[in-house]
Amino acid sequence: MQENSEDNSYGHMIKQSKKFLIEVKQNYTSLVQEWNLLNKEIGEKLKSKNIWTVDKEDLSQLAAEIAQLKENLPKVLNKNVLTAASKINLIEEELQLSKKLAESKQLEASQWKARCEVATADCQKEKEENIKLKCEVQELTQQLSQQSDYCSSLGSACCTLLWRVSKNEESIQSILVGSKIDEFLCLVSNTLESYLSAYKEEWPQDTSEEQSFILALCGIITNIAASALGRDFLVTNQYGRQLIDTYLKVLSEAPNGKAAKLKK
């Protein structure tokens, strides 16, 4: 807006200077025409009369005025023309500078616009990628939830069967002499700790597969501890002692009301 205002001001000055030059030229032309007309009238009068009477003082004054006019008029015209030309040149230079500045600003604006378009495209691309990743995360979360439910259901079924088998004292010996007993005790200990850490503040319902899985694990360990052989094994085995510590932790930290089945 400021550049447009300066351009309008410079344009107005140029118009005023040109108008002034035109008026001076018109006045000069008018004076020349009047002077020619006067000479013509004087010549005609001189032709019609053999004698023309003019006062010498008036003639001298007229001659002096004409001489002064001839002397001053070019000076005035030249001075005004030079001043106007100088102003015009200065205005033209300022206009050129303003145009260059405007072109520079326009180029800079174009560059910023291009950068903005690139940034907008990158932002849109990142949004699309984020949406895609979010969908993938949701899909993986759903798959993980399904796998977790499946594992809980499978673990609940298998451990429930093993729980029933472990009620027979003869089967306890078969369980303890197996090659996987240490891994099983470690699995029970880690599962109980994770379960307590996950649901300590909000205990799940008793009807869930996960709850049934935990109860079945605890039932198996309870049946093992019910036999003398099982008690000796748990006390002497490294993972058995670790499991006993985990049991004590669960009994002390699990809520009394909601975890009643687990504490039994």
Tab-separated table of C-alpha atoms in Angstrom:
chain	number	residue	atom	x	y	z
A	1	MET	CA	0.000	0.000	0.000
A	2	GLN	CA	2.867	2.397	0.783
A	3	GLU	CA	4.550	1.723	-2.558
A	4	ASN	CA	1.275	2.430	-4.419
A	5	SER	CA	0.895	5.739	-2.498
A	6	GLU	CA	4.456	6.807	-3.407
A	7	ASP	CA	3.873	5.893	-7.074
A	8	ASN	CA	0.666	7.997	-7.113
A	9	SER	CA	2.516	10.970	-5.530
A	10	TYR	CA	5.345	10.761	-8.055
A	11	GLY	CA	2.843	10.494	-10.901
A	12	HIS	CA	0.975	13.548	-9.643
A	13	MET	CA	4.208	15.583	-9.478
A	14	ILE	CA	5.071	14.603	-13.044
A	15	LYS	CA	1.619	15.638	-14.251
A	16	GLN	CA	1.912	19.014	-12.449
A	17	SER	CA	5.364	19.646	-13.989
A	18	LYS	CA	4.132	18.798	-17.479
A	19	LYS	CA	1.080	21.007	-16.980
A	20	PHE	CA	3.307	23.893	-15.883
A	21	LEU	CA	5.527	23.484	-18.970
A	22	ILE	CA	2.477	23.452	-21.212
A	23	GLU	CA	1.145	26.669	-19.626
A	24	VAL	CA	4.546	28.404	-20.016
A	25	LYS	CA	4.747	27.375	-23.672
A	26	GLN	CA	1.192	28.569	-24.248
A	27	ASN	CA	1.992	31.944	-22.624
A	28	TYR	CA	5.141	32.274	-24.684
A	29	THR	CA	3.234	31.417	-27.856
A	30	SER	CA	0.506	33.902	-26.929
A	31	LEU	CA	3.088	36.656	-26.384
A	32	VAL	CA	4.745	35.908	-29.715
A	33	GLN	CA	1.373	35.970	-31.465
A	34	GLU	CA	0.472	39.277	-29.814
A	35	TRP	CA	3.868	40.695	-30.764
A	36	ASN	CA	3.439	39.578	-34.372
A	37	LEU	CA	-0.083	40.962	-34.424
A	38	LEU	CA	1.178	44.253	-33.033
A	39	ASN	CA	3.911	44.444	-35.679
A	40	LYS	CA	1.364	43.649	-38.348
A	41	GLU	CA	-1.002	46.378	-37.152
A	42	ILE	CA	1.872	48.846	-36.944
A	43	GLY	CA	2.983	47.933	-40.446
A	44	GLU	CA	-0.530	48.343	-41.831
A	45	LYS	CA	-0.894	51.707	-40.138
A	46	LEU	CA	2.459	52.769	-41.473
A	47	LYS	CA	1.368	51.759	-44.949
A	48	SER	CA	-1.906	53.704	-44.684
A	49	LYS	CA	-0.140	56.748	-43.280
A	50	ASN	CA	3.087	58.172	-44.322
A	51	ILE	CA	3.839	59.422	-40.779
A	52	TRP	CA	3.490	57.539	-37.417
A	53	THR	CA	3.775	59.656	-34.307
A	54	VAL	CA	5.112	57.830	-31.247
A	55	ASP	CA	6.347	59.331	-28.034
A	56	LYS	CA	10.027	58.705	-27.690
A	57	GLU	CA	9.803	57.885	-24.009
A	58	ASP	CA	7.024	55.375	-24.632
A	59	LEU	CA	8.955	53.842	-27.460
A	60	SER	CA	12.050	53.556	-25.307
A	61	GLN	CA	10.035	52.014	-22.471
A	62	LEU	CA	8.405	49.563	-24.865
A	63	ALA	CA	11.760	48.650	-26.340
A	64	ALA	CA	13.215	48.165	-22.859
A	65	GLU	CA	10.311	45.957	-21.804
A	66	ILE	CA	10.611	43.900	-24.963
A	67	ALA	CA	14.350	43.513	-24.466
A	68	GLN	CA	13.860	42.555	-20.828
A	69	LEU	CA	11.167	40.064	-21.818
A	70	LYS	CA	13.427	38.541	-24.459
A	71	GLU	CA	16.226	38.321	-21.926
A	72	ASN	CA	14.236	36.942	-18.982
A	73	LEU	CA	11.819	34.633	-20.748
A	74	PRO	CA	14.454	32.055	-21.846
A	75	LYS	CA	15.996	32.145	-18.379
A	76	VAL	CA	12.660	31.517	-16.712
A	77	LEU	CA	11.766	28.830	-19.191
A	78	ASN	CA	15.171	27.170	-18.965
A	79	LYS	CA	15.184	27.295	-15.154
A	80	ASN	CA	11.698	25.837	-14.856
A	81	VAL	CA	12.386	23.243	-17.521
A	82	LEU	CA	15.643	22.212	-15.876
A	83	THR	CA	13.988	22.039	-12.460
A	84	ALA	CA	11.104	19.993	-13.839
A	85	ALA	CA	13.463	17.733	-15.777
A	86	SER	CA	15.593	17.200	-12.673
A	87	LYS	CA	12.498	16.324	-10.642
A	88	ILE	CA	11.294	14.004	-13.388
A	89	ASN	CA	14.660	12.230	-13.491
A	90	LEU	CA	14.671	11.892	-9.715
A	91	ILE	CA	11.122	10.573	-9.731
A	92	GLU	CA	11.964	8.116	-12.509
A	93	GLU	CA	14.969	6.855	-10.538
A	94	GLU	CA	12.821	6.429	-7.437
A	95	LEU	CA	10.210	4.643	-9.527
A	96	GLN	CA	12.855	2.282	-10.872
A	97	LEU	CA	14.059	1.576	-7.339
A	98	SER	CA	10.474	1.012	-6.219
A	99	LYS	CA	9.870	-1.353	-9.125
A	100	LYS	CA	13.042	-3.306	-8.327
A	101	LEU	CA	12.046	-3.484	-4.668
A	102	ALA	CA	8.546	-4.624	-5.628
A	103	GLU	CA	9.990	-7.289	-7.944
A	104	SER	CA	12.318	-8.445	-5.160
A	105	LYS	CA	9.410	-8.630	-2.701
A	106	GLN	CA	7.305	-10.462	-5.262
A	107	LEU	CA	10.111	-12.966	-5.870
A	108	GLU	CA	10.537	-13.447	-2.130
A	109	ALA	CA	6.781	-13.933	-1.740
A	110	SER	CA	6.822	-16.507	-4.544
A	111	GLN	CA	9.646	-18.376	-2.830
A	112	TRP	CA	7.786	-18.375	0.496
A	113	LYS	CA	4.642	-19.502	-1.276
A	114	ALA	CA	6.524	-22.395	-2.876
A	115	ARG	CA	7.994	-23.358	0.501
A	116	CYS	CA	4.550	-23.180	2.063
A	117	GLU	CA	3.131	-25.436	-0.637
A	118	VAL	CA	5.952	-27.949	-0.108
A	119	ALA	CA	5.461	-27.844	3.670
A	120	THR	CA	1.700	-28.270	3.236
A	121	ALA	CA	2.248	-31.257	0.964
A	122	ASP	CA	4.699	-32.794	3.452
A	123	CYS	CA	2.257	-32.176	6.297
A	124	GLN	CA	-0.558	-33.802	4.345
A	125	LYS	CA	1.694	-36.743	3.536
A	126	GLU	CA	2.622	-37.128	7.208
A	127	LYS	CA	-1.048	-36.977	8.178
A	128	GLU	CA	-1.845	-39.738	5.718
A	129	GLU	CA	1.072	-41.801	7.021
A	130	ASN	CA	-0.057	-41.215	10.619
A	131	ILE	CA	-3.587	-42.301	9.744
A	132	LYS	CA	-2.187	-45.397	8.046
A	133	LEU	CA	0.026	-46.172	11.044
A	134	LYS	CA	-2.883	-45.585	13.408
A	135	CYS	CA	-4.987	-48.069	11.457
A	136	GLU	CA	-2.128	-50.567	11.532
A	137	VAL	CA	-1.713	-50.059	15.290
A	138	GLN	CA	-5.432	-50.581	15.821
A	139	GLU	CA	-5.319	-53.710	13.693
A	140	LEU	CA	-2.276	-55.047	15.551
A	141	THR	CA	-3.876	-54.167	18.886
A	142	GLN	CA	-6.975	-56.052	17.884
A	143	GLN	CA	-4.887	-59.023	16.767
A	144	LEU	CA	-2.915	-58.899	20.011
A	145	SER	CA	-6.141	-58.773	21.999
A	146	GLN	CA	-7.473	-61.745	20.067
A	147	GLN	CA	-4.239	-63.656	20.609
A	148	SER	CA	-4.300	-62.758	24.296
A	149	ASP	CA	-7.877	-63.983	24.600
A	150	TYR	CA	-6.951	-67.151	22.735
A	151	CYS	CA	-3.923	-67.780	24.956
A	152	SER	CA	-5.986	-67.123	28.079
A	153	SER	CA	-8.672	-69.498	26.874
A	154	LEU	CA	-6.116	-72.157	25.925
A	155	GLY	CA	-4.205	-71.724	29.183
A	156	SER	CA	-7.413	-71.833	31.186
A	157	ALA	CA	-8.517	-75.072	29.515
A	158	CYS	CA	-5.137	-76.819	29.813
A	159	CYS	CA	-4.450	-75.691	33.369
A	160	THR	CA	-7.964	-76.609	34.472
A	161	LEU	CA	-7.371	-80.125	33.182
A	162	LEU	CA	-3.956	-80.252	34.883
A	163	TRP	CA	-5.542	-78.910	38.068
A	164	ARG	CA	-7.942	-81.824	38.111
A	165	VAL	CA	-5.151	-84.278	37.369
A	166	SER	CA	-2.992	-82.849	40.176
A	167	LYS	CA	-5.678	-83.745	42.734
A	168	ASN	CA	-4.382	-87.294	42.487
A	169	GLU	CA	-1.292	-87.543	44.702
A	170	GLU	CA	0.257	-90.148	42.440
A	171	SER	CA	0.264	-87.680	39.557
A	172	ILE	CA	2.228	-85.166	41.665
A	173	GLN	CA	5.353	-87.294	41.418
A	174	SER	CA	4.987	-87.491	37.626
A	175	ILE	CA	4.659	-83.728	37.436
A	176	LEU	CA	7.700	-83.040	39.634
A	177	VAL	CA	10.049	-85.388	37.815
A	178	GLY	CA	9.254	-83.878	34.438
A	179	SER	CA	11.854	-81.824	32.564
A	180	LYS	CA	9.597	-78.767	32.413
A	181	ILE	CA	8.828	-78.359	36.137
A	182	ASP	CA	11.331	-75.516	36.659
A	183	GLU	CA	10.027	-73.693	33.610
A	184	PHE	CA	6.462	-74.251	34.821
A	185	LEU	CA	7.179	-72.849	38.306
A	186	CYS	CA	8.903	-69.804	36.781
A	187	LEU	CA	5.955	-69.327	34.416
A	188	VAL	CA	3.460	-69.424	37.302
A	189	SER	CA	5.516	-66.945	39.349
A	190	ASN	CA	5.878	-64.436	36.492
A	191	THR	CA	2.220	-64.785	35.508
A	192	LEU	CA	1.017	-64.079	39.058
A	193	GLU	CA	3.264	-61.014	39.368
A	194	SER	CA	2.093	-59.622	36.017
A	195	TYR	CA	-1.538	-60.292	36.899
A	196	LEU	CA	-1.200	-58.559	40.267
A	197	SER	CA	0.602	-55.576	38.710
A	198	ALA	CA	-2.019	-55.192	35.961
A	199	TYR	CA	-5.168	-55.565	38.090
A	200	LYS	CA	-4.098	-54.390	41.523
A	201	GLU	CA	-6.205	-51.217	41.308
A	202	GLU	CA	-9.175	-52.736	39.432
A	203	TRP	CA	-9.598	-56.477	39.921
A	204	PRO	CA	-11.278	-58.276	36.974
A	205	GLN	CA	-14.500	-60.244	37.123
A	206	ASP	CA	-14.434	-63.874	38.209
A	207	THR	CA	-16.038	-65.027	34.959
A	208	SER	CA	-13.152	-63.994	32.688
A	209	GLU	CA	-10.932	-66.572	30.973
A	210	GLU	CA	-7.898	-64.831	32.392
A	211	GLN	CA	-9.232	-65.186	35.922
A	212	SER	CA	-9.965	-68.880	35.302
A	213	PHE	CA	-6.422	-69.336	33.987
A	214	ILE	CA	-4.899	-67.761	37.124
A	215	LEU	CA	-7.127	-69.785	39.444
A	216	ALA	CA	-6.175	-73.001	37.634
A	217	LEU	CA	-2.453	-72.218	38.027
A	218	CYS	CA	-2.917	-71.498	41.716
A	219	GLY	CA	-4.954	-74.682	42.068
A	220	ILE	CA	-2.163	-76.774	40.562
A	221	ILE	CA	0.431	-75.274	42.927
A	222	THR	CA	-1.952	-75.775	45.859
A	223	ASN	CA	-2.365	-79.454	45.002
A	224	ILE	CA	1.413	-79.841	44.685
A	225	ALA	CA	1.942	-78.184	48.076
A	226	ALA	CA	-0.747	-80.409	49.624
A	227	SER	CA	1.504	-83.459	49.269
A	228	ALA	CA	4.635	-83.998	51.364
A	229	LEU	CA	6.717	-84.631	48.251
A	230	GLY	CA	5.457	-81.444	46.667
A	231	ARG	CA	6.153	-79.341	49.774
A	232	ASP	CA	9.717	-80.638	50.016
A	233	PHE	CA	10.270	-79.954	46.322
A	234	LEU	CA	8.978	-76.390	46.508
A	235	VAL	CA	11.118	-75.584	49.547
A	236	THR	CA	14.315	-77.058	48.100
A	237	ASN	CA	13.880	-75.843	44.501
A	238	GLN	CA	15.085	-72.348	43.521
A	239	TYR	CA	12.024	-71.568	41.431
A	240	GLY	CA	9.795	-73.137	44.066
A	241	ARG	CA	11.077	-70.714	46.735
A	242	GLN	CA	10.617	-67.841	44.288
A	243	LEU	CA	7.045	-68.976	43.703
A	244	ILE	CA	6.364	-69.097	47.454
A	245	ASP	CA	7.559	-65.479	47.774
A	246	THR	CA	5.275	-64.508	44.904
A	247	TYR	CA	2.341	-66.224	46.622
A	248	LEU	CA	2.991	-64.298	49.835
A	249	LYS	CA	3.121	-61.042	47.863
A	250	VAL	CA	-0.175	-61.793	46.110
A	251	LEU	CA	-1.871	-62.685	49.401
A	252	SER	CA	-0.722	-59.424	50.999
A	253	GLU	CA	-1.405	-57.025	48.098
A	254	ALA	CA	-4.473	-58.456	46.361
A	255	PRO	CA	-7.792	-56.868	47.462
A	256	ASN	CA	-9.638	-58.944	50.032
A	257	GLY	CA	-13.145	-58.810	48.612
A	258	LYS	CA	-12.583	-59.120	44.884
A	259	ALA	CA	-9.651	-61.552	45.148
A	260	ALA	CA	-11.366	-63.896	47.582
A	261	LYS	CA	-11.267	-66.862	45.183
A	262	LEU	CA	-7.588	-66.347	44.498
A	263	LYS	CA	-6.698	-66.175	48.203
A	264	LYS	CA	-8.583	-69.378	48.969
